[in-house]
Short mmCIF file of C-alpha atoms in Angstrom, two decimals:
data_model
loop_
_atom_site.label_atom_id
_atom_site.label_comp_id
_atom_site.label_asym_id
_atom_site.label_seq_id
_atom_site.Cartn_x
_atom_site.Cartn_y
_atom_site.Cartn_z
CA MET U 427 -13.12 -26.47 -12.65
CA VAL U 428 -12.54 -28.17 -9.32
CA LEU U 429 -9.47 -29.92 -10.70
CA TRP U 430 -8.05 -26.68 -12.13
CA THR U 431 -8.73 -24.91 -8.85
CA ALA U 432 -6.99 -27.68 -6.90
CA VAL U 433 -3.96 -27.60 -9.19
CA GLY U 434 -3.77 -23.81 -8.98
CA SER U 435 -4.10 -23.90 -5.21
CA ILE U 436 -1.36 -26.51 -4.82
CA PHE U 437 0.88 -24.61 -7.23
CA ALA U 438 0.41 -21.36 -5.30
CA LEU U 439 0.91 -23.05 -1.91
CA MET U 440 4.10 -24.80 -3.02
CA LEU U 441 5.51 -21.56 -4.41
CA GLY U 442 4.51 -19.69 -1.26
CA TYR U 443 5.72 -22.28 1.23
CA SER U 444 9.04 -22.66 -0.56
CA ARG U 445 9.76 -19.05 0.41
CA ILE U 446 9.72 -19.85 4.14
CA PRO U 447 12.90 -22.00 4.23
CA TYR U 448 14.41 -19.66 1.62
CA ALA U 449 13.80 -16.57 3.77
CA ALA U 450 15.07 -18.35 6.88
CA ALA U 451 18.24 -19.39 5.03
CA GLN U 452 18.72 -15.85 3.72
CA ASN U 453 18.37 -14.58 7.30
CA GLY U 454 20.99 -17.08 8.50
CA ASP U 455 18.45 -19.08 10.51
CA PHE U 456 18.35 -22.22 8.34
CA PHE U 457 20.62 -24.32 6.15
CA LYS U 458 22.36 -22.21 3.47
CA VAL U 459 21.44 -24.60 0.67
CA PHE U 460 17.79 -23.51 0.97
CA GLY U 461 18.81 -19.92 0.26
CA ARG U 462 19.90 -20.63 -3.31
CA LEU U 463 18.08 -19.02 -6.19
CA HIS U 464 17.76 -20.56 -9.63
CA PRO U 465 20.51 -18.95 -11.75
CA LYS U 466 18.20 -17.96 -14.63
CA LYS U 467 14.65 -17.90 -13.26
CA ASN U 468 15.36 -16.31 -9.85
CA PHE U 469 13.23 -18.59 -7.62
CA PRO U 470 14.30 -20.72 -4.60
CA HIS U 471 14.71 -23.97 -6.52
CA VAL U 472 16.23 -26.09 -3.73
CA SER U 473 13.49 -25.15 -1.30
CA LEU U 474 10.82 -25.71 -3.95
CA LEU U 475 12.23 -29.16 -4.79
CA VAL U 476 12.23 -30.22 -1.13
CA ILE U 477 8.67 -28.96 -0.59
CA GLY U 478 7.62 -30.73 -3.81
CA LEU U 479 9.24 -34.02 -2.78
CA VAL U 480 7.59 -33.94 0.64
CA SER U 481 4.26 -33.21 -1.07
CA ILE U 482 4.72 -36.12 -3.47
CA VAL U 483 5.49 -38.52 -0.63
CA CYS U 484 2.43 -37.33 1.29
CA SER U 485 0.20 -37.77 -1.76
CA PHE U 486 0.62 -41.56 -1.51
CA LEU U 487 -0.89 -41.60 1.98
CA PRO U 488 -4.61 -41.45 2.81
CA LEU U 489 -5.79 -37.85 3.11
CA MET U 490 -7.09 -38.27 6.67
CA THR U 491 -3.76 -39.74 7.76
CA VAL U 492 -1.91 -36.72 6.35
CA ILE U 493 -4.34 -34.28 8.00
CA ASP U 494 -4.17 -36.10 11.35
CA ALA U 495 -0.36 -36.32 11.21
CA LEU U 496 -0.08 -32.61 10.42
CA LEU U 497 -2.43 -31.74 13.26
CA ILE U 498 -0.64 -33.95 15.80
CA THR U 499 2.74 -32.59 14.74
CA ARG U 500 1.46 -29.03 14.93
CA ILE U 501 0.01 -29.63 18.41
CA LEU U 502 3.31 -30.97 19.68
CA VAL U 503 5.71 -28.60 17.95
CA GLN U 504 3.78 -25.34 17.73
CA PHE U 505 0.96 -25.21 20.28
CA VAL U 506 2.66 -26.96 23.20
CA GLY U 507 5.94 -25.29 22.24
CA GLN U 508 4.38 -21.84 22.34
CA ILE U 509 2.81 -22.43 25.73
CA VAL U 510 6.11 -23.64 27.17
CA ALA U 511 7.96 -20.71 25.54
CA VAL U 512 5.56 -18.13 27.03
CA MET U 513 5.91 -19.64 30.48
CA LEU U 514 9.71 -19.81 30.22
CA LEU U 515 9.90 -16.22 28.98
CA ARG U 516 7.80 -14.97 31.87
CA ARG U 517 9.93 -16.90 34.36
CA ARG U 518 13.35 -16.01 32.92
CA ALA U 519 12.63 -12.39 32.00
CA PRO U 520 9.97 -11.12 34.41
CA GLY U 521 10.93 -7.47 33.88
CA LEU U 522 10.67 -7.61 30.10
CA GLU U 523 8.17 -5.14 28.68
CA ARG U 524 5.23 -6.96 27.11
CA PRO U 525 2.76 -5.46 24.63
CA TYR U 526 0.00 -7.76 25.92
CA ARG U 527 -1.15 -9.37 29.15
CA ILE U 528 -2.44 -12.84 29.86
CA TRP U 529 -5.38 -12.50 32.20
CA LEU U 530 -5.34 -14.89 35.15
CA TYR U 531 -1.85 -16.11 34.24
CA PRO U 532 -0.85 -19.02 34.41
CA ALA U 533 -4.34 -20.55 34.36
CA PRO U 534 -5.02 -19.99 30.61
CA CYS U 535 -1.64 -21.49 29.72
CA LEU U 536 -2.18 -24.54 31.91
CA ILE U 537 -5.73 -25.07 30.62
CA ALA U 538 -4.58 -24.80 27.00
CA LEU U 539 -1.64 -27.12 27.70
CA ALA U 540 -3.95 -29.70 29.29
CA GLY U 541 -6.33 -29.49 26.34
CA TRP U 542 -3.64 -29.87 23.68
CA LEU U 543 -1.97 -32.73 25.58
CA PHE U 544 -5.37 -34.44 25.86
CA VAL U 545 -5.92 -34.18 22.09
CA PHE U 546 -2.37 -35.39 21.48
CA GLY U 547 -2.69 -38.26 23.96
CA THR U 548 -5.98 -39.51 22.51
CA ALA U 549 -4.63 -39.78 18.97
CA ASP U 550 -3.73 -43.07 17.33
CA TRP U 551 -0.41 -44.39 18.64
CA LYS U 552 1.11 -44.31 15.12
CA LEU U 553 0.33 -40.60 14.89
CA ILE U 554 1.78 -40.00 18.35
CA LEU U 555 4.98 -41.77 17.30
CA PHE U 556 5.05 -39.76 14.08
CA GLY U 557 4.65 -36.51 16.02
CA LEU U 558 7.39 -37.45 18.47
CA GLY U 559 9.60 -38.59 15.58
CA THR U 560 9.06 -35.29 13.79
CA LEU U 561 9.93 -33.39 16.95
CA LEU U 562 13.07 -35.48 17.45
CA ALA U 563 14.12 -35.07 13.81
CA GLY U 564 13.62 -31.32 14.05
CA LEU U 565 15.63 -31.19 17.27
CA LEU U 566 18.48 -33.19 15.73
CA LEU U 567 18.52 -31.01 12.60
CA PHE U 568 18.47 -27.88 14.75
CA LEU U 569 21.39 -29.16 16.82
CA ALA U 570 23.34 -30.10 13.66
CA TRP U 571 22.72 -26.66 12.16
CA SER U 572 23.57 -24.92 15.44
CA TRP U 573 26.80 -26.88 15.78
CA ARG U 574 27.80 -26.15 12.19
CA THR U 575 27.06 -22.42 12.49
CA LYS U 576 28.39 -22.16 16.08
CA ARG U 577 25.13 -20.75 17.42
CA TRP U 578 23.27 -21.49 20.63
CA PRO U 579 23.72 -23.95 22.36
CA PHE U 580 27.19 -24.33 20.83
CA ALA U 581 28.04 -20.62 20.78
CA SER U 582 30.02 -20.85 24.03
CA LEU U 583 32.39 -23.34 22.41
CA ARG U 584 33.66 -20.55 20.15
CA SER U 585 35.20 -18.65 23.06
CA ASN U 586 37.12 -21.70 24.38
#
């Protein structure tokens, strides 16, 4: 039963997560190739194949390494990124209407940033390099996609 539950869970997660790059591609916010649907079965086959291949590669690594690498990458890309984004938004658009308030701003942001950077900095150096490598790869892919689609930061080149 545990094995069947694990297989069902992985199957459902792969099918669900394959919809994220598909939806982003359909919205024009990701590479078009991920927006393709299977011609007969009507599912995002390219996205599903990429998610499946990444999952297969990760299955050859020790489970704790995969979990630690995912956590370190998430700290760097999502948590630190969100803190920086909130602070930049407040600085660049101070008059923007906000549906929420951050009490004692910027103290909570700075405390959270210090905590996440501490967790990131105390990780194994291989995981830190993996997190930085993932961030760099994502940045390079974003820049390649932005250049190809003539979006920010390359949008101004269109008018020249």
